[in-house]
Amino acid sequence: MHSNKYTVVYASVLTAIVGASLAIAVGGLKPRQERNALMANRRAILQTVMEVNPQTLEADYQSLVTERVFDLGGKEVSGVEAFSLNLKDEARKPNAQQRLPLFVFSRDGVKRYIVPMQGAGLWGPIGAYLALEADLSTIYGVAFSQEKETPGLGAEIDRPFFEDRYKGKKIYNDGATLEPVAVLRGSGNNTAAMPHAVDGLTGATITLNGVSRMFRDELSRYDRIFATLRQTQ
Amino acid sequence: MSTQLQPAPTLLSKKQKKLLSDPIGDNNPITIQVLGICSALAITTQLRTSLVMAISVIFVVACSNVAISLIRKGIPERIRMIVQLMVVAGLVVLVDQFLKAFAYDISRQLSVYIGLIITNCIVMGRLEAFALSNRPWDAFLDGIGNGIGYGAILMVVAFFRELFGAGTLFGYQVVPQAFYDAGYRNNGIMLTPSAAMFLIGIIIWIHRARKPKLIDIS
C-alpha cells in the first residue's frame, strides 16, 4: 500500500503532465481549427446560393460575397469583421450596441442576401443561413445546422429534403410587414398556398418550434436593415 | 487477415501473435465480449466515419495500454482507475483536437462519439485486464489487436449499412442509377441504429455457428 503523501504527489504530477501536454497540443492546433471553422461557415453561406466547388471555395467567396455589418437601426457600420461577431453575444447587448452581419452575394447582376441565424433546438443550439432574393422577402434557399438534435427526428432539419421546403416562401406579407415562415405541426400538411408556412416533421415538434422562433426573433432584428436596403437598392 | 498484420516473425513470439489475433477472432471485443456497442450502433452509417472511429480507437487503446503498462508499478492502488481514466481522457482529447484540425467534416459528423471513446468499455477493460499486469510491448500488441477487432466489426457493419442505406461505399455511388429507375429504393432502416443492432446480431450468430466452442463463454 502506498502512503497518502505518495498518492497525492503522484496524482498532482500526473495531472500537471497531462494538463501541460494537452495545453500545448490544443494551443498549437488552434489556428488550423479556427481556419477550418471559418471555411465551413463560408461554404455554408455559398451553399445556400450556388453549387460549391471545394477547390475554388476560397476564391469564389472572395470574389462573389461581400461581408457587411449593420446596427439595429439599419445603418451600415464599418471597421467590424462580420465573422468576428458572435450572434448570441450581440443579442444580449443593449440595442444601440448590437451589430448584425449580412452577407451579400452578387454574380452577373443577380443579388442575394444571406442572413445568419442562431436559435435553440431541443438538445442544443441550432443555426441557419437564410438566402433571400433581391426583394428581401422571397427565400432563395436555407441551410440549417444542428449539433445535438435527435437523429432521425429533429436532426433531419439539416437534410436537403427539409431545407427545400423553404424555397420560394416569403418572410414579408403584402402589406410589407414581417411575417416570418413558421413550421406547421406534424407532417403531410399541404402548404402550397401558404407563403409563410412550411410542412413540419412528425416527432420533431420542439426542434421545429425552435426553428420557427429563430426565424421570428432573428428576422425581426433585421427588419430595419431590410427596410434601408430596399430603399437604397 | 491476421497474417498481413504481423511484422517479421522474429519480433513476435507465439504468445504475442495470439495477443494480436485473438481479439480479432475468438475473443472479439464486440461480438464475444459485447463491449463498445454504443458507438458501434451510432456511427456505422458510413464507412468513412467508421474508419476514422476505428483508427481513433486503435490509437487510444494502444497508446493508453502502453502508457499504463509503463507506469503500472508506480500507480497507487487506491487511485488506479482515476489514473487510467486520466490517461485515456488525455489521449481522447488529443484525437478530438487533431480531427478538428485535420479532418474537420468528419469530426463534425462524429461529434460527441470521439469524446465518448473515454467511456468505451474496451479501453478501460484492456487497461484493467491486461496493461496493469503486462510489459509495454505486449500491452501495445494487445491494444492494437483489440482496436482492430473493434474496427473490423465497425467496418463490416458500416459496409452493409452504407451499401443498402445510401447505395454508396466510402461516399462513392455503387448502386447504378438504372436500379433506381427500375424501382429500387434505399433502405431507410439501414440508416437507423436498429439496423446496426440486427447486423451485429447476425455477425454474432454466424461467428458462433461456425465456432460452437464460443457459445456460452461470454
XYZ file of C-alpha atoms in Angstrom:
451
model
C 0.000 0.000 0.000
C 1.360 3.412 -0.968
C 1.367 6.257 1.556
C -1.126 9.093 1.336
C 1.661 11.506 0.543
C 2.840 9.365 -2.373
C -0.697 9.123 -3.729
C -1.276 12.875 -3.576
C 2.090 13.724 -5.146
C 1.574 11.089 -7.842
C -1.863 12.444 -8.730
C -0.592 16.049 -8.833
C 2.395 15.265 -11.025
C 0.304 13.194 -13.441
C -2.301 15.946 -13.652
C 0.394 18.507 -14.402
C 1.950 16.354 -17.131
C -1.338 15.501 -18.855
C -2.598 19.071 -18.472
C 0.559 20.617 -19.890
C 0.738 18.308 -22.895
C -2.922 18.919 -23.723
C -2.466 22.668 -23.389
C 0.453 22.578 -25.821
C -1.433 20.438 -28.332
C -4.618 22.492 -28.157
C -2.716 25.755 -28.437
C -0.707 24.513 -31.408
C -3.740 23.229 -33.302
C -5.998 26.177 -32.639
C -5.124 28.287 -35.721
C -5.884 25.332 -38.020
C -9.153 24.596 -36.250
C -10.280 28.196 -36.456
C -9.467 28.274 -40.152
C -11.487 25.084 -40.645
C -14.457 26.581 -38.835
C -14.217 29.764 -40.916
C -14.064 27.781 -44.165
C -17.029 25.688 -43.055
C -19.024 28.863 -42.438
C -18.058 30.299 -45.805
C -19.003 27.075 -47.511
C -22.369 27.049 -45.718
C -23.011 30.607 -46.913
C -22.102 29.836 -50.509
C -24.080 26.598 -50.477
C -27.310 28.476 -49.950
C -26.874 30.281 -53.256
C -24.728 28.144 -55.575
C -23.071 24.787 -56.199
C -19.862 24.826 -54.202
C -16.639 23.504 -55.649
C -14.269 22.838 -52.723
C -11.219 23.708 -54.835
C -12.400 27.194 -55.710
C -14.322 27.841 -52.482
C -11.922 30.446 -51.174
C -11.618 32.355 -54.453
C -15.366 32.197 -55.138
C -16.150 33.509 -51.710
C -13.689 36.387 -52.006
C -14.949 37.468 -55.402
C -18.707 36.894 -55.015
C -19.560 37.660 -51.397
C -19.369 40.990 -49.607
C -19.482 40.948 -45.837
C -21.454 43.857 -44.384
C -22.230 44.817 -40.810
C -25.220 46.893 -39.669
C -26.632 48.226 -36.442
C -30.227 47.562 -35.425
C -31.398 50.847 -36.924
C -30.245 49.741 -40.362
C -27.134 51.911 -40.568
C -24.044 50.279 -42.008
C -21.123 50.057 -39.607
C -17.565 49.929 -40.879
C -14.478 48.516 -39.260
C -16.144 45.382 -37.875
C -15.355 41.909 -39.201
C -18.610 40.064 -39.960
C -17.226 36.743 -38.744
C -15.852 38.232 -35.532
C -19.441 38.809 -34.371
C -20.916 36.237 -32.066
C -24.658 36.371 -32.712
C -25.532 35.191 -29.231
C -23.348 37.801 -27.524
C -24.711 40.541 -29.771
C -28.311 39.685 -28.905
C -27.539 40.246 -25.217
C -26.093 43.734 -25.721
C -28.144 46.917 -25.415
C -29.949 47.654 -28.667
C -27.751 50.590 -29.618
C -24.580 48.494 -29.454
C -25.763 45.455 -31.345
C -24.051 44.687 -34.623
C -25.584 42.362 -37.200
C -23.690 40.719 -40.051
C -25.202 40.350 -43.514
C -23.605 38.600 -46.458
C -24.331 39.936 -49.917
C -23.790 37.611 -52.840
C -23.721 39.069 -56.314
C -22.915 37.433 -59.599
C -23.840 38.522 -63.114
C -26.113 41.251 -61.749
C -28.068 38.838 -59.542
C -28.105 39.744 -55.881
C -28.885 37.546 -52.895
C -28.796 38.483 -49.228
C -27.671 35.860 -46.751
C -28.727 36.215 -43.121
C -27.029 34.154 -40.390
C -29.374 32.991 -37.654
C -28.962 31.257 -34.329
C -31.514 29.666 -32.048
C -32.220 26.796 -29.725
C -33.444 23.330 -30.636
C -34.424 20.593 -28.238
C -30.989 19.474 -27.038
C -28.663 22.203 -28.163
C -28.083 25.190 -30.390
C -29.332 25.284 -33.962
C -28.377 27.710 -36.683
C -29.149 28.616 -40.243
C -28.040 30.672 -43.192
C -31.055 32.111 -44.950
C -30.617 33.344 -48.517
C -33.130 35.946 -49.695
C -33.744 37.104 -53.227
C -33.181 40.726 -54.184
C -36.711 41.648 -53.000
C -35.545 40.751 -49.457
C -38.679 38.706 -48.896
C -38.622 35.613 -51.098
C -36.492 32.776 -49.740
C -33.985 31.515 -52.263
C -32.526 28.819 -50.047
C -31.705 27.938 -46.468
C -29.025 25.807 -44.840
C -29.676 24.609 -41.309
C -27.108 23.331 -38.884
C -27.631 21.411 -35.683
C -25.364 19.638 -33.262
C -27.332 17.568 -30.841
C -30.868 17.142 -32.186
C -32.316 13.635 -32.132
C -31.077 11.613 -35.133
C -33.930 10.714 -37.445
C -36.239 13.338 -35.901
C -35.001 16.844 -35.091
C -31.645 16.208 -36.745
C -33.433 15.951 -40.089
C -33.619 19.749 -40.314
C -30.216 19.911 -41.975
C -31.254 17.482 -44.716
C -31.936 18.896 -48.192
C -35.484 17.488 -48.303
C -36.464 19.687 -45.361
C -34.454 22.731 -46.418
C -36.068 22.589 -49.858
C -39.474 23.208 -48.273
C -38.426 26.814 -47.636
C -37.668 27.628 -51.267
C -39.987 30.308 -52.637
C -41.616 31.060 -49.276
C -41.840 34.697 -48.192
C -40.895 36.473 -44.977
C -42.874 39.657 -45.713
C -46.607 39.776 -46.421
C -48.318 42.001 -48.986
C -48.553 44.907 -46.544
C -44.759 44.783 -46.278
C -44.835 43.770 -42.628
C -42.638 40.988 -41.412
C -44.301 37.579 -41.316
C -41.533 35.009 -40.973
C -42.009 31.442 -42.129
C -43.396 29.179 -39.417
C -43.184 25.410 -39.339
C -46.532 23.622 -39.089
C -47.177 20.851 -36.614
C -46.804 17.307 -37.885
C -46.046 16.310 -41.453
C -48.195 15.979 -44.540
C -49.659 19.495 -44.438
C -50.275 20.970 -47.848
C -48.522 24.335 -47.787
C -48.607 25.116 -51.499
C -50.982 28.044 -50.943
C -49.295 29.243 -47.763
C -46.319 31.521 -48.429
C -45.483 31.885 -44.733
C -45.587 28.254 -43.615
C -43.718 25.049 -44.298
C -44.660 21.452 -43.559
C -43.232 20.036 -40.347
C -41.777 16.710 -39.244
C -43.650 14.292 -37.027
C -41.808 13.735 -33.749
C -39.642 16.828 -34.058
C -42.061 19.439 -32.759
C -39.775 21.038 -30.185
C -36.846 21.342 -32.567
C -39.140 22.826 -35.208
C -40.722 25.256 -32.755
C -37.148 26.363 -32.140
C -36.720 26.833 -35.887
C -39.886 28.952 -36.108
C -38.830 31.001 -33.090
C -35.382 31.512 -34.567
C -36.913 32.866 -37.783
C -39.222 35.185 -35.841
C -36.612 36.524 -33.406
C -33.669 36.866 -35.730
C -35.540 38.326 -38.697
C -37.318 40.928 -36.563
C -33.873 42.245 -35.668
C -33.078 42.589 -39.357
C -36.378 44.344 -40.164
C -34.947 47.877 -40.210
C -31.868 46.744 -42.109
C -34.033 45.198 -44.824
C -36.080 48.408 -44.985
C -32.949 50.503 -45.510
C -31.591 48.130 -48.123
C -34.868 48.174 -50.026
C -34.779 51.966 -50.236
C -31.174 52.191 -51.342
C -31.344 49.485 -53.970
C -6.486 -11.038 -42.071
C -4.127 -11.571 -39.163
C -1.244 -12.760 -41.322
C -0.939 -9.374 -43.021
C -0.867 -7.536 -39.760
C 2.073 -9.303 -38.223
C 5.571 -7.882 -38.538
C 8.551 -10.204 -39.097
C 8.101 -13.459 -37.164
C 11.223 -12.942 -35.095
C 9.620 -9.910 -33.496
C 6.707 -11.828 -32.095
C 6.579 -14.954 -30.036
C 3.692 -17.350 -30.422
C 2.001 -15.837 -27.404
C 2.368 -12.354 -28.822
C 0.819 -13.394 -32.122
C -2.133 -14.642 -30.160
C -2.401 -11.253 -28.455
C -2.893 -9.718 -31.867
C -5.126 -12.330 -33.453
C -7.351 -13.391 -30.571
C -9.318 -10.156 -30.225
C -9.854 -10.087 -33.980
C -11.475 -13.512 -33.937
C -12.232 -15.711 -30.960
C -12.142 -13.005 -28.317
C -13.551 -10.120 -30.310
C -14.462 -7.191 -28.051
C -17.766 -6.566 -29.843
C -19.072 -9.970 -30.856
C -17.770 -12.027 -27.933
C -17.346 -9.604 -25.048
C -20.162 -7.335 -26.296
C -18.283 -4.161 -25.362
C -18.261 -0.863 -27.236
C -21.707 -1.487 -28.696
C -22.934 2.080 -28.197
C -20.560 3.666 -30.689
C -20.829 0.656 -32.999
C -24.546 1.357 -33.349
C -24.211 5.099 -33.608
C -21.510 5.879 -36.142
C -21.671 2.980 -38.589
C -23.957 4.619 -41.156
C -20.930 5.390 -43.312
C -17.630 3.636 -43.991
C -15.674 6.886 -43.793
C -16.780 7.802 -40.276
C -16.374 4.185 -39.177
C -12.813 4.084 -40.473
C -11.889 7.278 -38.631
C -13.586 5.976 -35.490
C -11.746 2.647 -35.806
C -8.359 4.330 -36.252
C -9.077 6.632 -33.294
C -9.971 3.708 -31.041
C -6.948 1.682 -32.158
C -4.743 4.671 -31.349
C -6.340 5.281 -27.958
C -6.353 1.620 -26.846
C -2.771 1.005 -27.966
C -1.325 4.211 -26.510
C -3.192 4.032 -23.218
C -2.214 0.368 -22.867
C 1.451 1.256 -23.349
C 1.265 4.272 -21.035
C -0.430 2.386 -18.228
C 1.879 -0.582 -18.676
C 4.921 1.705 -18.402
C 3.754 3.224 -15.117
C 1.996 0.119 -13.779
C 4.424 -0.410 -10.923
C 4.162 3.153 -9.635
C 0.388 3.637 -9.810
C -1.047 3.985 -6.302
C -3.557 1.161 -5.966
C -6.283 3.350 -4.467
C -6.445 5.798 -7.400
C -5.743 3.169 -10.071
C -8.971 3.761 -12.010
C -8.670 7.540 -11.854
C -5.160 7.376 -13.260
C -6.364 5.154 -16.097
C -9.248 7.458 -16.807
C -6.962 10.471 -16.916
C -4.575 8.864 -19.398
C -7.485 7.760 -21.597
C -9.208 11.138 -21.400
C -5.988 12.937 -22.294
C -5.484 10.759 -25.361
C -9.100 11.120 -26.474
C -8.973 14.905 -26.215
C -5.800 14.796 -28.318
C -7.525 12.712 -31.005
C -10.547 15.030 -30.949
C -8.377 18.126 -31.356
C -6.378 16.531 -34.178
C -9.526 15.589 -36.057
C -10.900 19.109 -35.670
C -7.670 20.438 -37.160
C -7.121 17.920 -39.943
C -10.454 16.249 -40.718
C -12.996 18.901 -39.831
C -16.002 17.494 -41.706
C -15.567 14.033 -40.271
C -15.094 15.397 -36.770
C -18.393 17.254 -37.187
C -20.106 14.023 -38.216
C -18.616 12.019 -35.365
C -19.489 14.877 -32.982
C -19.706 13.549 -29.444
C -18.714 9.985 -30.260
C -14.983 10.715 -30.343
C -15.293 12.168 -26.846
C -17.262 9.116 -25.808
C -14.290 6.845 -26.576
C -13.386 7.731 -22.984
C -16.369 5.692 -21.837
C -15.819 2.894 -24.349
C -15.570 -0.184 -22.142
C -12.996 -1.753 -24.450
C -10.397 0.836 -23.446
C -10.798 0.637 -19.677
C -11.363 -3.101 -19.963
C -7.996 -3.682 -21.611
C -6.218 -1.435 -19.113
C -7.672 -3.303 -16.154
C -7.407 -6.782 -17.618
C -4.105 -6.544 -19.404
C -1.958 -3.424 -19.242
C -1.760 -3.355 -15.443
C -0.020 -6.713 -15.342
C 1.950 -6.957 -18.585
C 5.011 -5.481 -20.253
C 4.643 -2.448 -22.584
C 5.313 -4.296 -25.866
C 2.741 -6.983 -25.044
C 0.294 -4.315 -23.934
C 0.835 -2.470 -27.209
C 0.059 -5.618 -29.236
C -2.985 -6.322 -27.106
C -4.216 -2.763 -27.682
C -3.662 -2.950 -31.450
C -5.392 -6.333 -31.600
C -8.438 -5.190 -29.664
C -8.639 -1.953 -31.600
C -8.570 -3.833 -34.884
C -11.089 -6.346 -33.595
C -13.429 -3.469 -32.780
C -12.683 -1.636 -36.010
C -13.188 -4.697 -38.193
C -16.730 -5.204 -36.923
C -17.392 -1.491 -37.386
C -16.291 -1.683 -40.998
C -18.373 -4.771 -41.751
C -21.491 -3.202 -40.237
C -20.833 0.114 -41.985
C -20.303 -1.662 -45.318
C -23.812 -3.114 -45.247
C -25.453 -0.021 -43.792
C -23.927 2.352 -46.311
C -24.470 0.000 -49.247
C -28.132 -0.682 -48.561
C -28.949 2.559 -46.760
C -27.421 5.041 -49.180
C -26.307 2.998 -52.196
C -22.738 4.225 -51.745
C -19.405 2.941 -50.414
C -16.950 5.465 -48.955
C -19.244 8.103 -50.436
C -18.979 6.764 -53.995
C -22.170 5.720 -55.725
C -22.076 1.962 -56.332
C -25.733 1.137 -56.883
C -26.239 2.121 -60.530
C -28.870 4.685 -61.464
C -30.567 2.028 -63.608
C -31.557 0.172 -60.428
C -33.288 3.272 -59.066
C -35.010 3.836 -62.393
C -36.263 0.259 -62.204
C -37.857 0.953 -58.827
C -35.054 0.090 -56.376
C -35.149 2.132 -53.152
C -32.533 2.742 -50.484
C -33.461 1.040 -47.243
C -34.261 3.689 -44.638
C -33.986 1.281 -41.713
C -30.297 0.816 -42.520
C -29.706 4.433 -41.523
C -31.132 3.904 -38.040
C -29.200 2.321 -35.153
C -31.634 -0.574 -35.032
C -30.215 -1.868 -38.318
C -26.756 -1.984 -36.727
C -28.223 -3.985 -33.855
C -29.604 -6.559 -36.302
C -26.352 -6.674 -38.280
C -24.218 -7.173 -35.177
C -26.655 -9.854 -34.068
C -26.271 -11.625 -37.395
C -22.469 -11.383 -37.186
C -22.524 -12.867 -33.676
C -24.819 -15.648 -34.897
C -22.605 -16.559 -37.856
C -19.470 -16.314 -35.720
C -20.832 -18.716 -33.094
C -22.478 -21.039 -35.564
C -19.119 -21.591 -37.215
C -17.266 -21.987 -33.912
C -19.512 -23.825 -31.471
C -16.897 -23.566 -28.691
C -17.658 -19.845 -28.459
C -21.231 -20.466 -27.385
C -21.910 -19.586 -23.762
C -18.423 -18.438 -22.907
C -19.324 -14.806 -22.509
